[in-house]
Coordinates of C-alpha atoms in Angstrom, one line a residue:
X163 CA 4.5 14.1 -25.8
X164 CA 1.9 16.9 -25.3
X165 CA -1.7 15.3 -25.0
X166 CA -4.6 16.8 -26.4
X167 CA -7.3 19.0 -23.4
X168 CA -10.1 17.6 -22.4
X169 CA -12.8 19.7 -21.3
X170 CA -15.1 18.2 -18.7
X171 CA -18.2 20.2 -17.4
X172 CA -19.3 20.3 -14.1
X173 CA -22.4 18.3 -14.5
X174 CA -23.4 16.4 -18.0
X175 CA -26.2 19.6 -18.4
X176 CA -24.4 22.3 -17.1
X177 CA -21.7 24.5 -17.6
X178 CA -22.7 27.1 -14.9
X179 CA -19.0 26.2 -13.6
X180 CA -16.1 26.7 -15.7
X181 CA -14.7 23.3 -17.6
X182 CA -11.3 22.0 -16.7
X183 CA -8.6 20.0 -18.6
X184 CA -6.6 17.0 -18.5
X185 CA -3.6 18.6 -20.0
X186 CA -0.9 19.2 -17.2
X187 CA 1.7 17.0 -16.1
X188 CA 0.8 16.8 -12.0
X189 CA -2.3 16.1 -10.8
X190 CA -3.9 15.0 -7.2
X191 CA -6.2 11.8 -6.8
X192 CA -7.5 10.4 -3.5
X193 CA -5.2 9.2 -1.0
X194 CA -8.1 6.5 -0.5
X195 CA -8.3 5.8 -4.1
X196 CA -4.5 4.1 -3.8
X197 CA -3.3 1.2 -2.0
X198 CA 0.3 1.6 -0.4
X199 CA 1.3 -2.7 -1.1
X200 CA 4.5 -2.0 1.0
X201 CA 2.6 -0.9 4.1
X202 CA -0.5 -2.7 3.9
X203 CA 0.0 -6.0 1.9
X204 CA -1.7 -7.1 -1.2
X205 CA -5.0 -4.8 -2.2
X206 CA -8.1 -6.7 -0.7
X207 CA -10.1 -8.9 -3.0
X208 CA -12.0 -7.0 -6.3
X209 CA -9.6 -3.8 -5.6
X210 CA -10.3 -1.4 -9.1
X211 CA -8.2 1.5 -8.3
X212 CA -4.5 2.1 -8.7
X213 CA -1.6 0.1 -7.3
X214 CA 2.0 0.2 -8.5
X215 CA 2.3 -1.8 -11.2
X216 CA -1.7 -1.6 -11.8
X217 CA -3.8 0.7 -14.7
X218 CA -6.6 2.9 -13.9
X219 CA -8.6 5.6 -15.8
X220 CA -8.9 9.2 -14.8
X221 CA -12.6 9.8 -14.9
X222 CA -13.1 11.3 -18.7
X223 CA -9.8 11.2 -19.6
X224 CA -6.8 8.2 -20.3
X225 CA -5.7 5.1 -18.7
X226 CA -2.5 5.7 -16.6
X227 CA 0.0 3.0 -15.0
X228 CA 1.7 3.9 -11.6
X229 CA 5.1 3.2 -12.3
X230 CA 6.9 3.7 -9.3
X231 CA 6.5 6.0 -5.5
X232 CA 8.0 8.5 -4.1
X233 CA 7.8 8.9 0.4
X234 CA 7.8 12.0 2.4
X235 CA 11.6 11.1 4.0
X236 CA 9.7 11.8 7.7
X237 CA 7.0 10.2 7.6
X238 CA 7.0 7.3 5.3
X239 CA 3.7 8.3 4.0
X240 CA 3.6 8.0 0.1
X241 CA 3.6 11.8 -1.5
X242 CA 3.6 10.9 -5.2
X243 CA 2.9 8.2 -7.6
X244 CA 4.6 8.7 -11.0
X245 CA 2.5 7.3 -13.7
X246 CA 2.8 6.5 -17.5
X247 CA -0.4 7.6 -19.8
X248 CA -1.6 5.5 -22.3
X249 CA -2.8 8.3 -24.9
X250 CA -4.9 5.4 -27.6
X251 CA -7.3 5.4 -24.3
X252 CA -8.8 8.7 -24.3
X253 CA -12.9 9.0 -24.2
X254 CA -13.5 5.8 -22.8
X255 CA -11.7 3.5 -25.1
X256 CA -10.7 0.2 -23.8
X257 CA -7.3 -1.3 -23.3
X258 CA -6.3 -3.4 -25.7
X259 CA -5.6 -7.0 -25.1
X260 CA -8.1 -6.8 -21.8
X261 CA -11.3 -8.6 -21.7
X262 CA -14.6 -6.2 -20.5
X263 CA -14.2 -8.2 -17.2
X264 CA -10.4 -6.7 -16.4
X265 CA -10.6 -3.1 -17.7
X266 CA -9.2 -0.6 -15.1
X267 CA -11.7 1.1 -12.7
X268 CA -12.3 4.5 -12.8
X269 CA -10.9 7.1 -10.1
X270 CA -11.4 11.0 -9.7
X271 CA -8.7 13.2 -10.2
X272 CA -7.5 17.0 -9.8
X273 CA -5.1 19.0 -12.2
X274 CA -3.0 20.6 -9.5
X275 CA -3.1 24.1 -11.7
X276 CA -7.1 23.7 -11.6
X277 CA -6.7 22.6 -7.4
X278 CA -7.6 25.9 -4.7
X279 CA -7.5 24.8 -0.8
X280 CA -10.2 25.2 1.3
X281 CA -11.6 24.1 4.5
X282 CA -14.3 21.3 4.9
X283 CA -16.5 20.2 6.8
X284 CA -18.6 17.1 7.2
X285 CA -21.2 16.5 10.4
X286 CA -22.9 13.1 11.4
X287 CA -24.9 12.2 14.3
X288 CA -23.9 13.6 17.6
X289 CA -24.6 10.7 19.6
X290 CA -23.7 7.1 19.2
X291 CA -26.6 5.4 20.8
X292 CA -30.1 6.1 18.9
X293 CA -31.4 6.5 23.1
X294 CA -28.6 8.5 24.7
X295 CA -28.4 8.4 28.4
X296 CA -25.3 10.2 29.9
X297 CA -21.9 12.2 28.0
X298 CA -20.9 8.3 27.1
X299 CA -22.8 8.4 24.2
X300 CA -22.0 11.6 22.6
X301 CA -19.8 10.6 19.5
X302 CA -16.4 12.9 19.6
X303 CA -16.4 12.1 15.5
X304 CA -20.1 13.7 14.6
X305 CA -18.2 16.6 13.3
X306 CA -14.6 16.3 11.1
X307 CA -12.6 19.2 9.9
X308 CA -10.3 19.1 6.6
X309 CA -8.5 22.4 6.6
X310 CA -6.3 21.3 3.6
X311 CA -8.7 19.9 1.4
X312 CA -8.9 20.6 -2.4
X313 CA -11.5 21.5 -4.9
X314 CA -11.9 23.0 -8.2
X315 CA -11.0 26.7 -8.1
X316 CA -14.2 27.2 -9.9
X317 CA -15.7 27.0 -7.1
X318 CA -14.4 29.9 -5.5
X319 CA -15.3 32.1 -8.1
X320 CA -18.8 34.7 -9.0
X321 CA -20.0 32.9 -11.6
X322 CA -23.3 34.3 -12.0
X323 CA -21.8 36.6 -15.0
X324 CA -18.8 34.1 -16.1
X325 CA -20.6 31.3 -18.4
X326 CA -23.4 30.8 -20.4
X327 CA -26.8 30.4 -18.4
X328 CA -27.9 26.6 -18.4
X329 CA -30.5 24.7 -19.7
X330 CA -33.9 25.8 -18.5
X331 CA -34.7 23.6 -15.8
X332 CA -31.1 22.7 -15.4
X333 CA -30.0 25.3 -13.2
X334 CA -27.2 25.1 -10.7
X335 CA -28.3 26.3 -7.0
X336 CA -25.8 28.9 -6.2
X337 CA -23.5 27.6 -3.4
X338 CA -24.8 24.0 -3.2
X339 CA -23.2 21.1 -4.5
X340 CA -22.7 17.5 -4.9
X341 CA -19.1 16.3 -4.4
X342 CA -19.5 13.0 -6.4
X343 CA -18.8 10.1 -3.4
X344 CA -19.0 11.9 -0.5
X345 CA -22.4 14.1 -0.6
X346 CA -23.9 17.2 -1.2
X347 CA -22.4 20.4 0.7
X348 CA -23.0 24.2 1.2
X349 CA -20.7 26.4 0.5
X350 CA -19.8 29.3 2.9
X351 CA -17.2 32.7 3.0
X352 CA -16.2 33.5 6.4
X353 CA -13.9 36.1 5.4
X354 CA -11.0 35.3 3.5
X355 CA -11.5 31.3 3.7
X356 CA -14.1 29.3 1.8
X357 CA -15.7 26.6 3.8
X358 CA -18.0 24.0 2.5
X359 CA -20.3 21.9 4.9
X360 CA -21.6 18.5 4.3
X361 CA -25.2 18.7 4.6
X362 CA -26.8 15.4 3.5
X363 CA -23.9 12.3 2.7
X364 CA -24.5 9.9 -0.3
X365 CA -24.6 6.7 2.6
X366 CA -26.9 6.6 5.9
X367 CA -24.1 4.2 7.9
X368 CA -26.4 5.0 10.9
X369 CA -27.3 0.7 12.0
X370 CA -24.8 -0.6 9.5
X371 CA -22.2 -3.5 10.6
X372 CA -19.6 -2.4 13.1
X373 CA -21.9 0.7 14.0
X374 CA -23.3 1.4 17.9
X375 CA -26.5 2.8 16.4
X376 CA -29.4 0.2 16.4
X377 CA -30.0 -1.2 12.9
X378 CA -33.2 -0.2 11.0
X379 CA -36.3 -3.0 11.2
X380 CA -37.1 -5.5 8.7
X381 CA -39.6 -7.7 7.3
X382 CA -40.8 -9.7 10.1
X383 CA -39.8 -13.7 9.2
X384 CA -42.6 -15.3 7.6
X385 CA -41.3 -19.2 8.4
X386 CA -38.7 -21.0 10.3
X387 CA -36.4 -21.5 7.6
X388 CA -36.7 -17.3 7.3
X389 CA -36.2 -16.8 11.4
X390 CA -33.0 -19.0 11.0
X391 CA -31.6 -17.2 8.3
X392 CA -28.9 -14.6 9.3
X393 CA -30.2 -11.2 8.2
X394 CA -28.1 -10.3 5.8
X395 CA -28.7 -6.5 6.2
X396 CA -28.1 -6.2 9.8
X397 CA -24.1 -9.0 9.1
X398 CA -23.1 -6.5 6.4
X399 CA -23.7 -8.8 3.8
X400 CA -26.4 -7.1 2.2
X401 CA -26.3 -5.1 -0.8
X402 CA -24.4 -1.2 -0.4
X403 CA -23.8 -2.4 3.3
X404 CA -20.5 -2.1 5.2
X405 CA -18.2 -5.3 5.0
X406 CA -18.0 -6.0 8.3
X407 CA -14.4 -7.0 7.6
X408 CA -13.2 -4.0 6.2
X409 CA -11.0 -3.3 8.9
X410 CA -8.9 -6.7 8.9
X411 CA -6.2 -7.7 6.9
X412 CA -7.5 -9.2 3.2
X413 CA -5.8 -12.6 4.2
X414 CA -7.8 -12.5 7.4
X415 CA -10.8 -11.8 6.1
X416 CA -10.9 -14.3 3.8
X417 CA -10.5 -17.0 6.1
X418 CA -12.8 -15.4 8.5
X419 CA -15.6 -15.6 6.3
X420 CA -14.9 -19.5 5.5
X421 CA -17.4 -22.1 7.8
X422 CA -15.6 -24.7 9.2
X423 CA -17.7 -27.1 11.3
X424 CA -17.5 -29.8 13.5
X425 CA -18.7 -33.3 11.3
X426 CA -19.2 -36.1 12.5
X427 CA -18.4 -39.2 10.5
X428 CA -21.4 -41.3 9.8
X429 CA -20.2 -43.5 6.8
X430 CA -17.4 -44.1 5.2
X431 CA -16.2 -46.2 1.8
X432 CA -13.4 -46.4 -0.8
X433 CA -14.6 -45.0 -4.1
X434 CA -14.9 -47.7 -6.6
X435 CA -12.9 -45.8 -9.4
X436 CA -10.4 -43.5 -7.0
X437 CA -7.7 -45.3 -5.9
X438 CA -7.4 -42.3 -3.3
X439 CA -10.6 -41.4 -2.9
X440 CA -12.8 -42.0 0.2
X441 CA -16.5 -41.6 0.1
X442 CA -18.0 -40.1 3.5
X443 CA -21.2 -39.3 5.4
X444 CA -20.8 -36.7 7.7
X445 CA -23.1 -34.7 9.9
X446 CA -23.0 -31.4 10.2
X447 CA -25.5 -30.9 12.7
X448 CA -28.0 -29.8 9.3
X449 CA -30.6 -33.0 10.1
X450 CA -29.8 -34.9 7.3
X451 CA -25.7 -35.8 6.5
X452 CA -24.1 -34.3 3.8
X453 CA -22.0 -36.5 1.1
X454 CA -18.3 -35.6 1.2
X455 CA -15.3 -36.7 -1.1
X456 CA -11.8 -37.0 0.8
X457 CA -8.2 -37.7 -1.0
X458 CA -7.7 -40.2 2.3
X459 CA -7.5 -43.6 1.5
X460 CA -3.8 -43.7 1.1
X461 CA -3.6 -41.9 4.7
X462 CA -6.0 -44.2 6.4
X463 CA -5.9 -47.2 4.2
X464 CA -8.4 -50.4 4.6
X465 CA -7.0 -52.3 6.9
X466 CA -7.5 -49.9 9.7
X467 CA -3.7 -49.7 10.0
X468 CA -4.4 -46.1 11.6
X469 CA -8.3 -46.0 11.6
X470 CA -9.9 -42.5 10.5
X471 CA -11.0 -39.7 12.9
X472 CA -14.7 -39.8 14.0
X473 CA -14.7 -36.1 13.9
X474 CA -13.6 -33.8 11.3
X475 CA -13.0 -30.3 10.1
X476 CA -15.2 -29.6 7.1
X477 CA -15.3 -26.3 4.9
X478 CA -18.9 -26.3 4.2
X479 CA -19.5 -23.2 2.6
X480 CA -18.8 -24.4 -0.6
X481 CA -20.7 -24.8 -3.7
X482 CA -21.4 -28.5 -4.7
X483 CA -18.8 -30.3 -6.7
X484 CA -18.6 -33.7 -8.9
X485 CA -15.4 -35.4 -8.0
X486 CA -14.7 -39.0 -9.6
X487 CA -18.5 -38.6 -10.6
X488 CA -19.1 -38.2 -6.5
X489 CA -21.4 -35.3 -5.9
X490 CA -19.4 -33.6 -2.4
X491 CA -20.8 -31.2 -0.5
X492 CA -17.8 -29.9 1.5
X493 CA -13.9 -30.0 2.0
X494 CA -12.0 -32.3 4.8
X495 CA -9.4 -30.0 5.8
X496 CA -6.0 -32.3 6.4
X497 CA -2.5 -31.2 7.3
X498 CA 0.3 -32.4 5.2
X499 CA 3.7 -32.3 6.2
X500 CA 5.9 -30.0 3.4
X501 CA 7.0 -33.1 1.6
X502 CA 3.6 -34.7 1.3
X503 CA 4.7 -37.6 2.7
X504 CA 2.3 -37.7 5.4
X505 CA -1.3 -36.5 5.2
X506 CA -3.8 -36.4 8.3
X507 CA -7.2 -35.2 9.0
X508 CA -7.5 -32.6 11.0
X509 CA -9.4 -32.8 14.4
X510 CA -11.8 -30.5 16.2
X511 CA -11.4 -30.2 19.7
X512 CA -12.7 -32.9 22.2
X513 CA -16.3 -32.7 23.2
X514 CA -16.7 -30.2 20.2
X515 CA -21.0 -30.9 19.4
X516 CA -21.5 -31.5 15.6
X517 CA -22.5 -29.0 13.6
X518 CA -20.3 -26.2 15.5
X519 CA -18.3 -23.6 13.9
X520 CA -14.7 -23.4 14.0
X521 CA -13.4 -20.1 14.0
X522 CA -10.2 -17.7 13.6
X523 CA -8.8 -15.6 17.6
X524 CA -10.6 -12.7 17.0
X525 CA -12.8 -13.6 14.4
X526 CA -16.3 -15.1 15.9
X527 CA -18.4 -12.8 15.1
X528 CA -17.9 -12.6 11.3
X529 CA -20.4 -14.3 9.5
X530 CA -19.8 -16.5 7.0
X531 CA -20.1 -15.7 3.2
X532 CA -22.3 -17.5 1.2
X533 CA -21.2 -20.5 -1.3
X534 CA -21.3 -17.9 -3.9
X535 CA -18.7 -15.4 -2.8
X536 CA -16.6 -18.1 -1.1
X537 CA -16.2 -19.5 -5.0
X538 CA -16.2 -15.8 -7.0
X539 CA -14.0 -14.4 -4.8
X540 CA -11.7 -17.6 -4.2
X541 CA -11.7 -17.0 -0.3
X542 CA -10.0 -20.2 0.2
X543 CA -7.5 -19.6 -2.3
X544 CA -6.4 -16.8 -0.8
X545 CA -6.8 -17.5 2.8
X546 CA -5.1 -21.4 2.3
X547 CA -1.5 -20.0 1.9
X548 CA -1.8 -18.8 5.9
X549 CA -3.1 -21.8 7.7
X550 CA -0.4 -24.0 9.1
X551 CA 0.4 -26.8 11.4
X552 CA 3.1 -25.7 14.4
X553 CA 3.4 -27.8 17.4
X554 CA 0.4 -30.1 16.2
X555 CA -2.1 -26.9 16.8
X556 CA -3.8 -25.4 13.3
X557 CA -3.1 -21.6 13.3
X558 CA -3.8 -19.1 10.9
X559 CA -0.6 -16.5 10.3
X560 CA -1.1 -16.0 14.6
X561 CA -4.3 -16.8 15.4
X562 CA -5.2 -20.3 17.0
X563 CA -8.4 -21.4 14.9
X564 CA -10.6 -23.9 17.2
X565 CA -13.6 -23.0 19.4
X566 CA -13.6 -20.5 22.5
X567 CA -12.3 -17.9 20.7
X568 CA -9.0 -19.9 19.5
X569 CA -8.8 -20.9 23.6
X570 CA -9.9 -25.0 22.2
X571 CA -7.8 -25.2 19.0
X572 CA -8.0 -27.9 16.3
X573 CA -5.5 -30.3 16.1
X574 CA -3.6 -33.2 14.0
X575 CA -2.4 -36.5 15.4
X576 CA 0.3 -37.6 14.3
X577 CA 1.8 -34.6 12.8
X578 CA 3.8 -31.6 14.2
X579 CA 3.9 -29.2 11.6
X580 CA 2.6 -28.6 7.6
X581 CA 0.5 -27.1 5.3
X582 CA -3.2 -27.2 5.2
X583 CA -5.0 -28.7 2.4

């Protein structure tokens, strides 16, 4: 079916550059703006962009559905998606039977007729440290090069006579221009090539997370409570910061960014109502202990049969919950073997102090997320599936979750192997 043009200017007040269409059958988005499930496992939490199966709009024009890809046969790499276009979505119109919260995201886009090649580009600091001291510090990626990148062939073109002059105080600097996400650039001739220069990018990463440049300073803490906080600027966990998981797996960070710590048990009685329910005390090493509910009274019944560990493994970044009308603060982790037949607590290591947190191999330095995201973004849910009991050591996927860096795992008497709940 032929779709009706869209014309889209180059800025909402200009036209200085001549308006493209959406009519064409191919078209180029971002290799970034995909996610390849068959290489790299299921899109990371809040992913908006396009996925097979998923919808996502072309910026001013319709929703389109990936319907299936198609490899380069050398390298595996994906070379085209082939996507269905839902025409009733054009100019912004929802999908129907979505709520507000699930519409597609939004993606840029190319018509391959509208596409010319050029070179580009893009220049950061030269040197890694903010006080270089010898050629260790010079940073081989300051400058990239993109000899094969695309842009609107508008671009390449003497416009000065070609369109209608713009708004007054609207005009278009010859040869500079924003690329929307990735900054504003200069473009250049050098002979029979067009070359366009970053000059100023949208995002200073210079003392973000996983950077060797020194953060920026803050606000000096005004209290203790303030000096203890971690600063959430400097972890990444700030607002338009750097995820200081982005390069891990989605699975694995997830459950890096969950707070297990060391309790110790200070009280503990059957709920009055809960046939299953036990009613703790623990201390987390916080000064005061915090109230936690545990399905374990079956497991570790009244008459001391097998008595209950003195030292747990609690989830404490969660948000507060009523259970059986028991306000709990936290989560006993337990291993269960795959018939539920037999539950257990699981144990910290020996001589673990209170209060310490347990961590993934690899994973010690990620902080963990507030109560907030840890609900929103269902870390738990998603990272659960992965933990497992093998040989009577909790692992997650690989990775031996204990103190030292995995070296003084948690563990489970009683048990060999099963799921974590």
């Amino acid at each position: 079916r032929t779709k009706p043009a869209i014309s889209i200017g180059a800025t909402p007040t200009s036209s200085t550059i001549p308006l493209r269409t959406a009519q064409g059958k191919a078209h180029y988005v971002d290799r970034s703006d995909f996610w390849d499930v068959e290489t790299r496992g299921p899109p990371p939490p809040g992913w908006k962009r396009l996925v097979p199966g998923g919808k996502v709009r072309l910026r001013y024009a319709y929703v389109v559905e990936c319907l299936s890809v198609e490899r380069d046969p050398e390298t595996g790499e994906v070379a085209k998606v082939a996507c269905a276009v839902d025409v009733a979505t054009r100019a912004g119109k929802k999908v129907a039977g979505l709520s507000n919260k699930k519409q597609p995201g939004i993606i840029h886009w190319l018509r391959e007729d509208d596409a010319a090649a050029v070179e580009v580009r893009t220049y950061d600091r030269l040197f890694k440290a903010a006080d270089p001291g010898d050629d260790d510090d010079v940073d081989p990626a300051s400058k990239a090069v993109f000899r094969k990148a695309l842009v609107e062939r508008g671009l390449l073109l003497d416009r000065e006579n070609d369109a209608p002059p713009p708004p007054p105080g609207k005009e278009l600097k010859e040869d500079t221009f924003q690329f929307e996400r990735l900054g504003y650039f200069r473009r250049e001739d050098d002979g029979d090539a067009t070359v366009f220069h970053r000059v100023v990018p949208l995002k200073d990463s210079f003392g973000a997370a996983g950077s060797d440049h020194p953060p920026k300073a803050t606000k000096a803490a005004t209290t203790k409570a303030e000096a203890e906080r971690p600063n959430k600027k400097a972890t990444g966990w700030g607002k338009g910061e750097a995820d200081p998981t982005r390069d891990l797996a989605p699975a694995v960070a997830s459950a890096a960014r969950l707070e297990v710590l060391v309790g110790d048990v200070v009280d503990a009685r059957p709920h009055d109502d809960a046939d299953d329910l036990l009613c703790l005390s623990v201390d987390l090493g916080e000064g005061a202990p915090r109230p936690v509910a545990a399905k374990l009274r079956r497991a570790y019944p009244d008459d001391q049969r097998r008595p209950l560990p003195g030292r747990l493994c609690v989830l404490a970044n969660t948000k507060p919950r009523s259970v059986a009308n028991f306000e709990s603060r936290g989560v006993v982790l337990c291993a269960a073997s795959d018939d539920g037949a037999t539950v257990v607590a699981l144990e910290p290591p020996r001589d673990a102090p209170v209060g310490a947190r347990l961590t993934l191999q690899g994973c010690a330095d990620v902080d963990a997320a507030p109560p907030s995201q840890v609900k929103n973004k269902r870390l738990w849910e998603r990272a659960q599936p992965d933990f497992r009991l093998r040989d009577g050591v909790l692992y997650f996927q690989d990775r031996p979750v204990g103190l030292d860096d995995g070296a003084r795992p948690c563990t489970a008497a009683g048990l060999a192997d099963g799921r974590i709940q």
